[in-house]
CSV table of C-alpha atoms and ligand atoms in Angstrom, one decimal:
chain,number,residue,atom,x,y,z
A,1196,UNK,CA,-21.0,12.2,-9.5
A,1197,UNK,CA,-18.2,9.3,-10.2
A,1198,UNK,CA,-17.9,7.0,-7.4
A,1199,UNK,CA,-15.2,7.4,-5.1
A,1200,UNK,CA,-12.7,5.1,-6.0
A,1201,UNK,CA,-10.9,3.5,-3.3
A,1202,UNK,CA,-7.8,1.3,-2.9
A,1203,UNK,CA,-7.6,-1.0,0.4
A,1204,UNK,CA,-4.4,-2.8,2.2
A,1205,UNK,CA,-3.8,-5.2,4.2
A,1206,UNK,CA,-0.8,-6.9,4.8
A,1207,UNK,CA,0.2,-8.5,8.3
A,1208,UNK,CA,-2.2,-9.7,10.9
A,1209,UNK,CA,-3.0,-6.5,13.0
A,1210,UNK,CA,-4.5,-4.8,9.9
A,1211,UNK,CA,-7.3,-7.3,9.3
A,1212,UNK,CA,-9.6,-6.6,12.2
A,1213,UNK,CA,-8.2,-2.6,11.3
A,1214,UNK,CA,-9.7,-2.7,7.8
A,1215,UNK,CA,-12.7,-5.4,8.4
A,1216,UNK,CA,-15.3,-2.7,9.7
A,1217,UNK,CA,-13.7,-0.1,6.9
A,1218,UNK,CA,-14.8,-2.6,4.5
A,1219,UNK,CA,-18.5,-2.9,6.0
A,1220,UNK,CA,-18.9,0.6,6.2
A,1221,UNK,CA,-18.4,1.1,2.7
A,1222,UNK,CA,-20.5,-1.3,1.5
A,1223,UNK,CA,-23.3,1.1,2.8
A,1224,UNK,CA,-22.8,3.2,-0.2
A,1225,UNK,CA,-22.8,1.2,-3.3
A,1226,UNK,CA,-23.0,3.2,-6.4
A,1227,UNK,CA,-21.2,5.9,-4.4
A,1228,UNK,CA,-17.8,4.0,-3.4
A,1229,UNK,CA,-16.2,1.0,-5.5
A,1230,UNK,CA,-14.0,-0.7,-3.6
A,1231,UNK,CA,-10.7,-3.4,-4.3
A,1232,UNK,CA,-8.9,-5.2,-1.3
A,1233,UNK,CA,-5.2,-5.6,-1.8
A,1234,UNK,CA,-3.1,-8.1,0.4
A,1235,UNK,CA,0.2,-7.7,0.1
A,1236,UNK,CA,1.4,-11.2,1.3
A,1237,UNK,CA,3.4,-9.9,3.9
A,1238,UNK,CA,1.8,-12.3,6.3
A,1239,UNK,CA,1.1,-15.5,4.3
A,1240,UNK,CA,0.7,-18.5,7.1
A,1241,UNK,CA,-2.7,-19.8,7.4
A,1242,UNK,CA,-3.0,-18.9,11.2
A,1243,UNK,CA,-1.6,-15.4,10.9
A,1244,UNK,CA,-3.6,-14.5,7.3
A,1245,UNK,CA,-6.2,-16.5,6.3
A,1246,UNK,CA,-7.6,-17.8,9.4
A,1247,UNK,CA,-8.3,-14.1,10.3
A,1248,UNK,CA,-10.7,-13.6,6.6
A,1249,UNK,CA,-13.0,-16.5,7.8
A,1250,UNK,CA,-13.5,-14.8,11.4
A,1251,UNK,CA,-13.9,-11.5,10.7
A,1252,UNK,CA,-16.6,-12.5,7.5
A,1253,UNK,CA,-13.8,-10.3,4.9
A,1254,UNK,CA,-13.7,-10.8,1.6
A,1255,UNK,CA,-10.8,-12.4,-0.3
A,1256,UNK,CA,-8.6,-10.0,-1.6
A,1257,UNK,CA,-9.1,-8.9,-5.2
A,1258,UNK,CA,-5.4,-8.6,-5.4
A,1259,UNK,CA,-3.0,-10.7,-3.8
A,1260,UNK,CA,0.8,-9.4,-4.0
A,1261,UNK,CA,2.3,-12.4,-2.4
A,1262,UNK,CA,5.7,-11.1,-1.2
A,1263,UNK,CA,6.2,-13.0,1.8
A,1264,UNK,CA,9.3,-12.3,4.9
A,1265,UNK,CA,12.2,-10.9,4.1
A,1266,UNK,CA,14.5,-8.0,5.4
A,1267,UNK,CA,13.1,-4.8,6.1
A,1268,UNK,CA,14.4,-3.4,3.2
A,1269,UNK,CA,13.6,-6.4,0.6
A,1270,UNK,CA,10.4,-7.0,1.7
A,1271,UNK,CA,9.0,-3.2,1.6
A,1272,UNK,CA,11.0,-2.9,-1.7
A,1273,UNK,CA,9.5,-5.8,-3.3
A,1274,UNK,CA,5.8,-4.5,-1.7
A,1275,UNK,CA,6.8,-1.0,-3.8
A,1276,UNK,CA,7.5,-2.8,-7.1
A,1277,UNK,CA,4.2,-4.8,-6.7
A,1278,UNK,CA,2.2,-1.9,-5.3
A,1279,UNK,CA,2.7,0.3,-8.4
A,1280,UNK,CA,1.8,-2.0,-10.9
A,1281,UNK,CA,-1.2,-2.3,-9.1
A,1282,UNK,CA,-2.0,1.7,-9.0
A,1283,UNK,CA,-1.2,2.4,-12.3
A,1284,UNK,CA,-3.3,-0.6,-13.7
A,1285,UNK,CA,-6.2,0.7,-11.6
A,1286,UNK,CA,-5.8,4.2,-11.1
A,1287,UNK,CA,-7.8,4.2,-7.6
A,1288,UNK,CA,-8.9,7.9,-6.2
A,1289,UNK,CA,-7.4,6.6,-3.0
A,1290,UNK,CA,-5.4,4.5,-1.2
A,1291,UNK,CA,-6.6,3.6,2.6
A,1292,UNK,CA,-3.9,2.1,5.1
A,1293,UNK,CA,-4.3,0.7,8.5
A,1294,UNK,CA,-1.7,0.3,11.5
A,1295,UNK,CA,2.3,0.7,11.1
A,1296,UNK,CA,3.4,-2.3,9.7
A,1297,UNK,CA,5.9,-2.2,6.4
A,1298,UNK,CA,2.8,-3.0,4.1
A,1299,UNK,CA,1.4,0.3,5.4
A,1300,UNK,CA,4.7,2.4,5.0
A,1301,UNK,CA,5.4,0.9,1.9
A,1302,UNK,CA,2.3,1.2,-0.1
A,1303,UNK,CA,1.6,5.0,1.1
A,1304,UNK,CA,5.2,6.1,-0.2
A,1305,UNK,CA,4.5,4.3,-3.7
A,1306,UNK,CA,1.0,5.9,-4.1
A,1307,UNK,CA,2.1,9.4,-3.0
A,1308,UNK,CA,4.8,8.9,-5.8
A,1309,UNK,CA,2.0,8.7,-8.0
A,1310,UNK,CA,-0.2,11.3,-6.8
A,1311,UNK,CA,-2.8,9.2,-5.4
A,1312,UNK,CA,-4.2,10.5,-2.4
A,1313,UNK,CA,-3.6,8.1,0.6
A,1314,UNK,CA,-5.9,8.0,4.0
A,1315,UNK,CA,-4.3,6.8,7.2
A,1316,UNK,CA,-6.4,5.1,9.7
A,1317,UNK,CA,-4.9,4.7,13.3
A,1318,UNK,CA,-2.5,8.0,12.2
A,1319,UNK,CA,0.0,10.0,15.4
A,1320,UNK,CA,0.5,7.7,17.1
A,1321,UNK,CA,4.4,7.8,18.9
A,1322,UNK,CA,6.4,5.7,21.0
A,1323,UNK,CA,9.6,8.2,20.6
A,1324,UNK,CA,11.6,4.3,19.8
A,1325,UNK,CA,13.6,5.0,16.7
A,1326,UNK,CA,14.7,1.7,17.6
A,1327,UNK,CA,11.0,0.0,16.5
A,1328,UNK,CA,10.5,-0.6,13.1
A,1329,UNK,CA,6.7,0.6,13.3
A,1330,UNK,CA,7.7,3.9,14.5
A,1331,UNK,CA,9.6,4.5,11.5
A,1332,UNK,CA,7.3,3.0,9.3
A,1333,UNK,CA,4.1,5.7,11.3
A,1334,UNK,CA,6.3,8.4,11.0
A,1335,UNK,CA,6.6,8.2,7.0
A,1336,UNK,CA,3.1,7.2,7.1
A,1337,UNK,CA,1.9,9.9,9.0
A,1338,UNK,CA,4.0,12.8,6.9
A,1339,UNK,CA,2.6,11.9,3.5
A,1340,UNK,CA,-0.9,10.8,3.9
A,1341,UNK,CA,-3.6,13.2,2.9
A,1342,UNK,CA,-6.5,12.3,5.6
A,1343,UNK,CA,-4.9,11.4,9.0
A,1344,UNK,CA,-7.5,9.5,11.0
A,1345,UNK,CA,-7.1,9.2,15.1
A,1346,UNK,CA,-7.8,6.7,17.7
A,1347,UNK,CA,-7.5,9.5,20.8
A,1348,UNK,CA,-6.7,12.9,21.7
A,1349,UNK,CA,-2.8,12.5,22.3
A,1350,UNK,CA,-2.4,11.5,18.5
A,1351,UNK,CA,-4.1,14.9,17.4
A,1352,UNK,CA,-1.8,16.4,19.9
A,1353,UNK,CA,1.4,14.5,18.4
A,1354,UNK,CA,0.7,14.9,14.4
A,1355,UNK,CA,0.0,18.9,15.6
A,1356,UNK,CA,3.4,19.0,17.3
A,1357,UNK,CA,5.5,17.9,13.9
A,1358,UNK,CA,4.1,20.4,11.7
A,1359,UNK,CA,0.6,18.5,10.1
A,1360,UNK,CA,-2.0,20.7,9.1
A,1361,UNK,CA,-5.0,20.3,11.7
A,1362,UNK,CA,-7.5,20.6,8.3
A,1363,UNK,CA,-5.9,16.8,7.3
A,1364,UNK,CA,-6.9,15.2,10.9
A,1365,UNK,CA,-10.2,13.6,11.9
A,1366,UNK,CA,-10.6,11.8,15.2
A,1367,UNK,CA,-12.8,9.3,14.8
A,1368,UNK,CA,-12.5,6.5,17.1
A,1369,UNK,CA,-10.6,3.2,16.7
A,1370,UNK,CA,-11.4,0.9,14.3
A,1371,UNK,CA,-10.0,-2.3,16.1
A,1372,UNK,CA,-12.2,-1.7,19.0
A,1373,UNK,CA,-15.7,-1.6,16.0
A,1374,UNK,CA,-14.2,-5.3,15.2
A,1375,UNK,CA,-14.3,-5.9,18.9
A,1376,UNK,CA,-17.6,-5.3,19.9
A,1377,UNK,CA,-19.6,-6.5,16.8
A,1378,UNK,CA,-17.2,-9.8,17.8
A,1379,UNK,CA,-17.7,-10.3,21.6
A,1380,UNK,CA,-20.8,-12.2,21.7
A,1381,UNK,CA,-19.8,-14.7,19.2
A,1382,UNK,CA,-16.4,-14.8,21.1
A,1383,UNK,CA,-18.5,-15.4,24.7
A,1384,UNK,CA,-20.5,-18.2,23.6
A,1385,UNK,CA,-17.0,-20.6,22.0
A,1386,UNK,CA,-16.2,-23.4,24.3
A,1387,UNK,CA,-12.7,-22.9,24.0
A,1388,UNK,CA,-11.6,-22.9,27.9
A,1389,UNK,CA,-13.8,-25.4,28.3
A,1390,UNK,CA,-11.9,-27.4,26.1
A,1391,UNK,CA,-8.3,-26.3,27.2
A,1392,UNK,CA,-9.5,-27.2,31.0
A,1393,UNK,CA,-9.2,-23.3,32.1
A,1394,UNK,CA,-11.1,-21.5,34.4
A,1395,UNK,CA,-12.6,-18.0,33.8
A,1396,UNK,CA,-10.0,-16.0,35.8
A,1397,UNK,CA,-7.8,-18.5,36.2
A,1398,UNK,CA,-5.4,-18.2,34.1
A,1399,UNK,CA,-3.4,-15.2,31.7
A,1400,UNK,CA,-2.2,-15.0,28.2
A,1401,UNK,CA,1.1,-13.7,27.0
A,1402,UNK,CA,1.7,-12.7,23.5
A,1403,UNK,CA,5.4,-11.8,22.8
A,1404,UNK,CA,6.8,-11.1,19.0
A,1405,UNK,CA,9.0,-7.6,19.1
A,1406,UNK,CA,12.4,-8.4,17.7
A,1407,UNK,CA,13.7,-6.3,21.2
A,1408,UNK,CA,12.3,-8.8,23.3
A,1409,UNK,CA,12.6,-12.0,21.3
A,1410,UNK,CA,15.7,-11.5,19.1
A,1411,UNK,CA,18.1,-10.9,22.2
A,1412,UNK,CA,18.7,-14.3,23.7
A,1413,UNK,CA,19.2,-12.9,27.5
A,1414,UNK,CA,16.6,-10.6,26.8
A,1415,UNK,CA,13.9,-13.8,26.1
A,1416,UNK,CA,15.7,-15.9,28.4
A,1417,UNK,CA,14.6,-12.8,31.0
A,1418,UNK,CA,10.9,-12.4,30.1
A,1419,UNK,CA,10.6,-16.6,29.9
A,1420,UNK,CA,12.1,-16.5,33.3
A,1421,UNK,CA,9.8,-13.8,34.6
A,1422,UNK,CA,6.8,-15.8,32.9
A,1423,UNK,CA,7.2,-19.3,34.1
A,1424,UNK,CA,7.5,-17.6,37.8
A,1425,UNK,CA,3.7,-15.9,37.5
A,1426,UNK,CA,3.0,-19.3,35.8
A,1427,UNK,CA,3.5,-21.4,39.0
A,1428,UNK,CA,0.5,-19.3,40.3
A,1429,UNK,CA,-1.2,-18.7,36.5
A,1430,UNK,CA,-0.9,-21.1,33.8
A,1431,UNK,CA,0.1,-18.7,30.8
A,1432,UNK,CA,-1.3,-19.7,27.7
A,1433,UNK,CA,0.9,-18.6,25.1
A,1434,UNK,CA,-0.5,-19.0,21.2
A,1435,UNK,CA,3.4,-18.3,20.0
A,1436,UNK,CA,4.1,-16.5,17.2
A,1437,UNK,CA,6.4,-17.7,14.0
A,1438,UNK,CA,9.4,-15.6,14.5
A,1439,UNK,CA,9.4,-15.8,18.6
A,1440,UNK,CA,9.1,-20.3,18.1
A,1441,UNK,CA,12.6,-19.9,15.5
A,1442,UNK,CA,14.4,-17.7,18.3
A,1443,UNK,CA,13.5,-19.9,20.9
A,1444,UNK,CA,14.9,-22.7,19.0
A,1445,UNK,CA,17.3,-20.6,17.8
A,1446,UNK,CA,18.9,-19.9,21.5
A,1447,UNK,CA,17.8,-23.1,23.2
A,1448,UNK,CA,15.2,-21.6,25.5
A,1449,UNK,CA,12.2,-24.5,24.1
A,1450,UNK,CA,12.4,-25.9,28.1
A,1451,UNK,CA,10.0,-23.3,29.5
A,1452,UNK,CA,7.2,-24.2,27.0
A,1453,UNK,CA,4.9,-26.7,28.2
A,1454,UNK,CA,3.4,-28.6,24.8
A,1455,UNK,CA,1.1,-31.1,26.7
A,1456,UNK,CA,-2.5,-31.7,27.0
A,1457,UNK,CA,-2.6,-29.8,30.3
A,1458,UNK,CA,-3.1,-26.1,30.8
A,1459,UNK,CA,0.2,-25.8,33.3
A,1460,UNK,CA,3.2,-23.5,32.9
A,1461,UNK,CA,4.0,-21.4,29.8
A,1462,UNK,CA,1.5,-23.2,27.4
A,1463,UNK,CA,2.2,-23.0,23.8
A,1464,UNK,CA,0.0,-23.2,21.2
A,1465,UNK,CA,0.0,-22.4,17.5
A,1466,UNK,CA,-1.3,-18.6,16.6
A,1467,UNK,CA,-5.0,-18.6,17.3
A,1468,UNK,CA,-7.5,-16.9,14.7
A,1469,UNK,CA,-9.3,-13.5,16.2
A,1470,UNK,CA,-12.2,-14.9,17.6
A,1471,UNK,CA,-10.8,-17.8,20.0
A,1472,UNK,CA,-8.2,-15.5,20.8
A,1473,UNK,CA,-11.0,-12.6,22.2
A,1474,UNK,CA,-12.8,-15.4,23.8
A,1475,UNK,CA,-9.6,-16.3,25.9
A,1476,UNK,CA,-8.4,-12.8,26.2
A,1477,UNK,CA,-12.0,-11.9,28.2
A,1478,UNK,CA,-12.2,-14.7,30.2
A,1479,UNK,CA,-8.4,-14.0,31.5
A,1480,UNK,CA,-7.1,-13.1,34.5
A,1481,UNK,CA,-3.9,-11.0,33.2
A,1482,UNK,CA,-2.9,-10.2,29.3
A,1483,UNK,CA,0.8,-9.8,29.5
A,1484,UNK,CA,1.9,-9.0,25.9
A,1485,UNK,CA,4.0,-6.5,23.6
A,1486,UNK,CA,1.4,-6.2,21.3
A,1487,UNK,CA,-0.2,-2.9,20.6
A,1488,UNK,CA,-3.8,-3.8,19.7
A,1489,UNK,CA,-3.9,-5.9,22.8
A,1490,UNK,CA,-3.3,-2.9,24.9
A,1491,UNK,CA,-6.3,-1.5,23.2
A,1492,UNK,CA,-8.4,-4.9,23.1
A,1493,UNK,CA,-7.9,-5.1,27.0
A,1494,UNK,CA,-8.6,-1.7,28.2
A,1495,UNK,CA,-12.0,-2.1,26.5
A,1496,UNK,CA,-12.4,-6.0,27.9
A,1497,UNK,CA,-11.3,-4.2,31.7
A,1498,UNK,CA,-8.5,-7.1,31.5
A,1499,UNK,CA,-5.4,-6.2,33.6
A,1500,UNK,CA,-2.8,-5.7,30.7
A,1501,UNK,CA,1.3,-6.0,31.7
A,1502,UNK,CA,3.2,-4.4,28.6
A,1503,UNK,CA,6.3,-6.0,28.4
A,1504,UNK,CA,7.8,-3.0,26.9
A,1505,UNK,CA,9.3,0.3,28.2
A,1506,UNK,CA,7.3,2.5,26.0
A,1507,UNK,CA,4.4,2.6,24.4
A,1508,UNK,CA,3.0,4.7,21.1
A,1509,UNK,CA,-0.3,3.8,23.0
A,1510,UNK,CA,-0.3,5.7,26.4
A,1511,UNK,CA,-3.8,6.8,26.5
A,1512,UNK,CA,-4.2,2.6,27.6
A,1513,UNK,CA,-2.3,3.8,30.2
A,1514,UNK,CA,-4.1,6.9,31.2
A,1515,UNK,CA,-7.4,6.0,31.0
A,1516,UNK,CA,-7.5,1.8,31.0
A,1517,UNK,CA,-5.9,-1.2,32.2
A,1518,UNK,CA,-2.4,-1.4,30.8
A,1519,UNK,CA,0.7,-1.0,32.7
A,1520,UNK,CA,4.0,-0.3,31.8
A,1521,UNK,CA,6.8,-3.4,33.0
A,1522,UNK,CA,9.8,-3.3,30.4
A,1523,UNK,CA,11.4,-6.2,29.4
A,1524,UNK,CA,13.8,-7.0,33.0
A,1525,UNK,CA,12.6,-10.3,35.0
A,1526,UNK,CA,12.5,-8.3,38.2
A,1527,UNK,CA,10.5,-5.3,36.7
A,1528,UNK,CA,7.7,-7.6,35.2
A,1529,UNK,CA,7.6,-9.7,38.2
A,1530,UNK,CA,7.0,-6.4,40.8
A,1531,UNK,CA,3.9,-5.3,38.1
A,1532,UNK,CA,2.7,-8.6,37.8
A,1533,UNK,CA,2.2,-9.0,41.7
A,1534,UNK,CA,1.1,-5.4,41.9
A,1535,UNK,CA,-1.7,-5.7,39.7
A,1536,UNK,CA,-2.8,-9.6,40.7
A,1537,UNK,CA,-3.3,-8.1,44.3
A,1538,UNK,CA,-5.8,-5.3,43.1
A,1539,UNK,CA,-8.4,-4.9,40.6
A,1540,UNK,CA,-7.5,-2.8,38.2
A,1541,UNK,CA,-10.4,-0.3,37.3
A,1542,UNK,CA,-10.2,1.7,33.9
A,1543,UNK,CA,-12.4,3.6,31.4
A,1544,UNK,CA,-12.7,3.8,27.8
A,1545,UNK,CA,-11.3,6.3,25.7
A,1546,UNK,CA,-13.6,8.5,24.1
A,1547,UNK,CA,-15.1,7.3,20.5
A,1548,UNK,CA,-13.9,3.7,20.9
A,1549,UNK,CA,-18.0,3.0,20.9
A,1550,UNK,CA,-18.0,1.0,17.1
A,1551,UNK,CA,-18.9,4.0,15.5
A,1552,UNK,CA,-15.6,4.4,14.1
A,1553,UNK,CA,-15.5,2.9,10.5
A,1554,UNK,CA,-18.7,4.8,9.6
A,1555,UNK,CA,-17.0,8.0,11.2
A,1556,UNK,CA,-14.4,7.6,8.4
A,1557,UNK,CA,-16.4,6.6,5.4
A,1558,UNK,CA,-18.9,9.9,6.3
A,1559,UNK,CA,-15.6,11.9,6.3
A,1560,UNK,CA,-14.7,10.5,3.3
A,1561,UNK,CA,-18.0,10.9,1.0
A,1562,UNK,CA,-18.2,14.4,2.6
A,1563,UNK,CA,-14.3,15.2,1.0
A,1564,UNK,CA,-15.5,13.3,-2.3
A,1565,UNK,CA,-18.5,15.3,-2.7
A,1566,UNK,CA,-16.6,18.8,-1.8
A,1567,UNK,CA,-18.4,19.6,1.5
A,1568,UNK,CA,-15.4,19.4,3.2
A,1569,UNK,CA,-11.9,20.4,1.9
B,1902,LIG,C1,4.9,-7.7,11.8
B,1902,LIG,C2,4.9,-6.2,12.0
B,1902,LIG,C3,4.6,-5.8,13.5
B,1902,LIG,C4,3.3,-6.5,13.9
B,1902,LIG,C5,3.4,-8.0,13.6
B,1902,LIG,C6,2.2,-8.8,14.0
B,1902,LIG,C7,6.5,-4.9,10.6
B,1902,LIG,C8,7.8,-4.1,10.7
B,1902,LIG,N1,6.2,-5.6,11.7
B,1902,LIG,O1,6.0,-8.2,12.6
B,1902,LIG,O2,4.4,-4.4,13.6
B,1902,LIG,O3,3.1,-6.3,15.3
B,1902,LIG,O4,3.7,-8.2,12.3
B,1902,LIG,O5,2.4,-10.1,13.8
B,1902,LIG,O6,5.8,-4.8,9.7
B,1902,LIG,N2,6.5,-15.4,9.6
B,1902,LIG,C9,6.0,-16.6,9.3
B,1902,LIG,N3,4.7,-16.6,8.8
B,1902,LIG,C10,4.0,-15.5,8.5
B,1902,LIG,C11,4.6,-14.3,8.8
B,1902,LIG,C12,5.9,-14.2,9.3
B,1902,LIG,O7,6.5,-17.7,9.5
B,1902,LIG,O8,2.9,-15.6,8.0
B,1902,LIG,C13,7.9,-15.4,10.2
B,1902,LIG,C14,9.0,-15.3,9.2
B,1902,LIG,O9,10.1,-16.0,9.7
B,1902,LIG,C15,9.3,-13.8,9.2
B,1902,LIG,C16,9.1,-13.5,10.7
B,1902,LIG,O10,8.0,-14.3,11.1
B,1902,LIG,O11,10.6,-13.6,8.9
B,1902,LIG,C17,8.7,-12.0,10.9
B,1902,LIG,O12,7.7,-11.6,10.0
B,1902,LIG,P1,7.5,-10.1,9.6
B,1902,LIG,O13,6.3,-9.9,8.8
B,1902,LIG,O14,8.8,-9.6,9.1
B,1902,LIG,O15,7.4,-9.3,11.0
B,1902,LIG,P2,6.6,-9.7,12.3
B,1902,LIG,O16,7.5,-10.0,13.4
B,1902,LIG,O17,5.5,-10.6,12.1
């Protein structure tokens, strides 16, 4: 039989350590599956792209599309233009995506166009927010793709509920969380607190990037306020991210970041590759964050996790792990934060996040190839 011919994408920095154990898996079957990386560019800095290759041992993309930021519309246009020339010059069997960014949204549309099958990893899930750009991007995702694979129960239940055919969806885990353990040792043994002065437990970490918390300048000015208050208690160490440092400049709200030597306060630093960022995110006391990986990441670590959003298209973290709910008001992340620093927080792990998930998804795959399952 031909090998499977498959057609991989990456584009921002949530989808690497999405598509790293995808990659390893299929490398089990050589002769059986070819396989091409494509980047699409749409991260590009060396801390939020290339950084994350080296940790995670990937290889370097066979294609590189290089578009860069932009508006929502330019920069999934300009991913479509470079996307099909890509397909048609290669003609892949299939086109795997990972996450919700506008690399994944973009890329499935342009390859449906073309009737190329397209495989969704991390498909249903919904945080009923029109008003996030990922939920529009999972939503166009999730209605086209040909193989819808699920991190949990309640995404099954939501690709059900809009129509999808229960034949296309195969819960197999999540993939972040196979990165995660194959990474922790190598994480455990870094010195990196040692080196930033910080205790185990004695300190928290905030990511914060959503445009609705960082594009609203009494929105930020809110959540920094709320911050640098738990950080009297807790130094925050706070690897910022490029579009949340240009709004802070932007509104004049630089004066909560600490940028000395010392651990104190809301402590910036410059995006942190994977691994030093696991390492810290273990060893902390809180995660506050409006990440949605780190909602996963921390439920599995049994971190206390503070979501500083009102929803969340990841509420199994909820039900069954570590993450709470605060929104984005000073008062409301200040009552969760004092909540959850006077009690340990006890949660479980969601079925099939074991590890087992990448393999889960190349078996299902090989299994369609061959014809076993239709
Ligand atoms: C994107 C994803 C978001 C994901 C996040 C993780 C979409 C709609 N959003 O948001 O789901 O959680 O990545 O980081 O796809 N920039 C740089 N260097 C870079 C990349 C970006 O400086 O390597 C700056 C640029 O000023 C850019 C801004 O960050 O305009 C936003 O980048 P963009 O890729 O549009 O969205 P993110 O906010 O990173």
């Amino acid at each position: 039989m031909k090998p499977l011919k498959i057609l991989n994408v990456v584009g921002a920095r949530p989808n690497f350590m999405k598509m790293a154990p995808i990659i390893e898996a299929i490398k089990h079957y050589p002769g059986h599956i070819e396989q091409q990386l494509l980047h699409t560019g749409q991260h590009y800095d060396e801390k939020m792209s290339q950084s994350f290759f080296v940790d995670l041992g990937m290889p370097r993309p066979d294609i590189d599309l290089g578009v860069g930021s932009g508006s929502h519309a330019a920069q999934t246009a300009k991913i479509m233009v470079g996307f099909e020339k890509v397909c048609l010059e290669q003609a892949p069997d299939l086109v795997i995506v990972v996450g919700d960014v506008n690399s994944t949204m973009a890329c499935t549309i342009t390859a449906k166009k073309l009737g190329i099958r397209v495989a969704h990893v991390e498909a249903g899930l919904r945080s009923r927010d029109m008003s996030m750009p990922e939920e529009i991007n999972r939503l166009c995702t999730d209605v086209l793709c040909d193989y819808l694979f699920t991190t949990d129960y309640l995404a099954e239940q939501n690709l059900v509920a809009e129509g999808i055919d229960r034949k296309k969806i195969f819960f197999v885990g999540n993939v972040m969380i196979d990165t995660l353990l194959k990474h922790k040792k190598i994480a455990a043994g870094l010195d990196l607190s040692r080196r930033l002065g910080v205790q185990p437990r004695g300190y928290a970490t905030l990511t914060l990037h959503r445009p609705s918390n960082v594009d609203n300048p009494a929105v930020l000015k809110g959540v920094l306020e709320a911050i640098a208050q738990i950080a009297r208690d807790l130094p925050v160490i706070f690897p910022i991210h490029p579009r949340t440092k240009k709004m802070a400049q932007q509104f004049g709200l630089e004066h909560y970041f600490n940028t000395g030597d010392k651990v104190e306060g809301i402590w910036i630093t410059e995006p942190l590759g994977y691994l030093e960022f696991l390492h810290l995110n273990m060893n902390a006391r809180l995660v506050l964050t409006d990440s949605g990986g780190l909602q996963e990441e921390t439920t599995v670590l049994g971190v206390p996790c503070i979501t500083l959003r009102a929803n969340t298209e990841r509420p199994i973290t909820c039900e069954k792990g570590t993450n709470v709910l605060a929104g984005n008001k000073k008062e409301d992340i200040l009552l969760r934060a004092e909540h959850i620093l006077a009690a340990d927080v006890a949660g479980q792990i969601p079925e099939k996040w074991d590890g087992k998930a990448a393999e889960r998804i190349v078996g299902i795959l090989l299994q369609i190839h061959s014809g076993e399952l239709r």
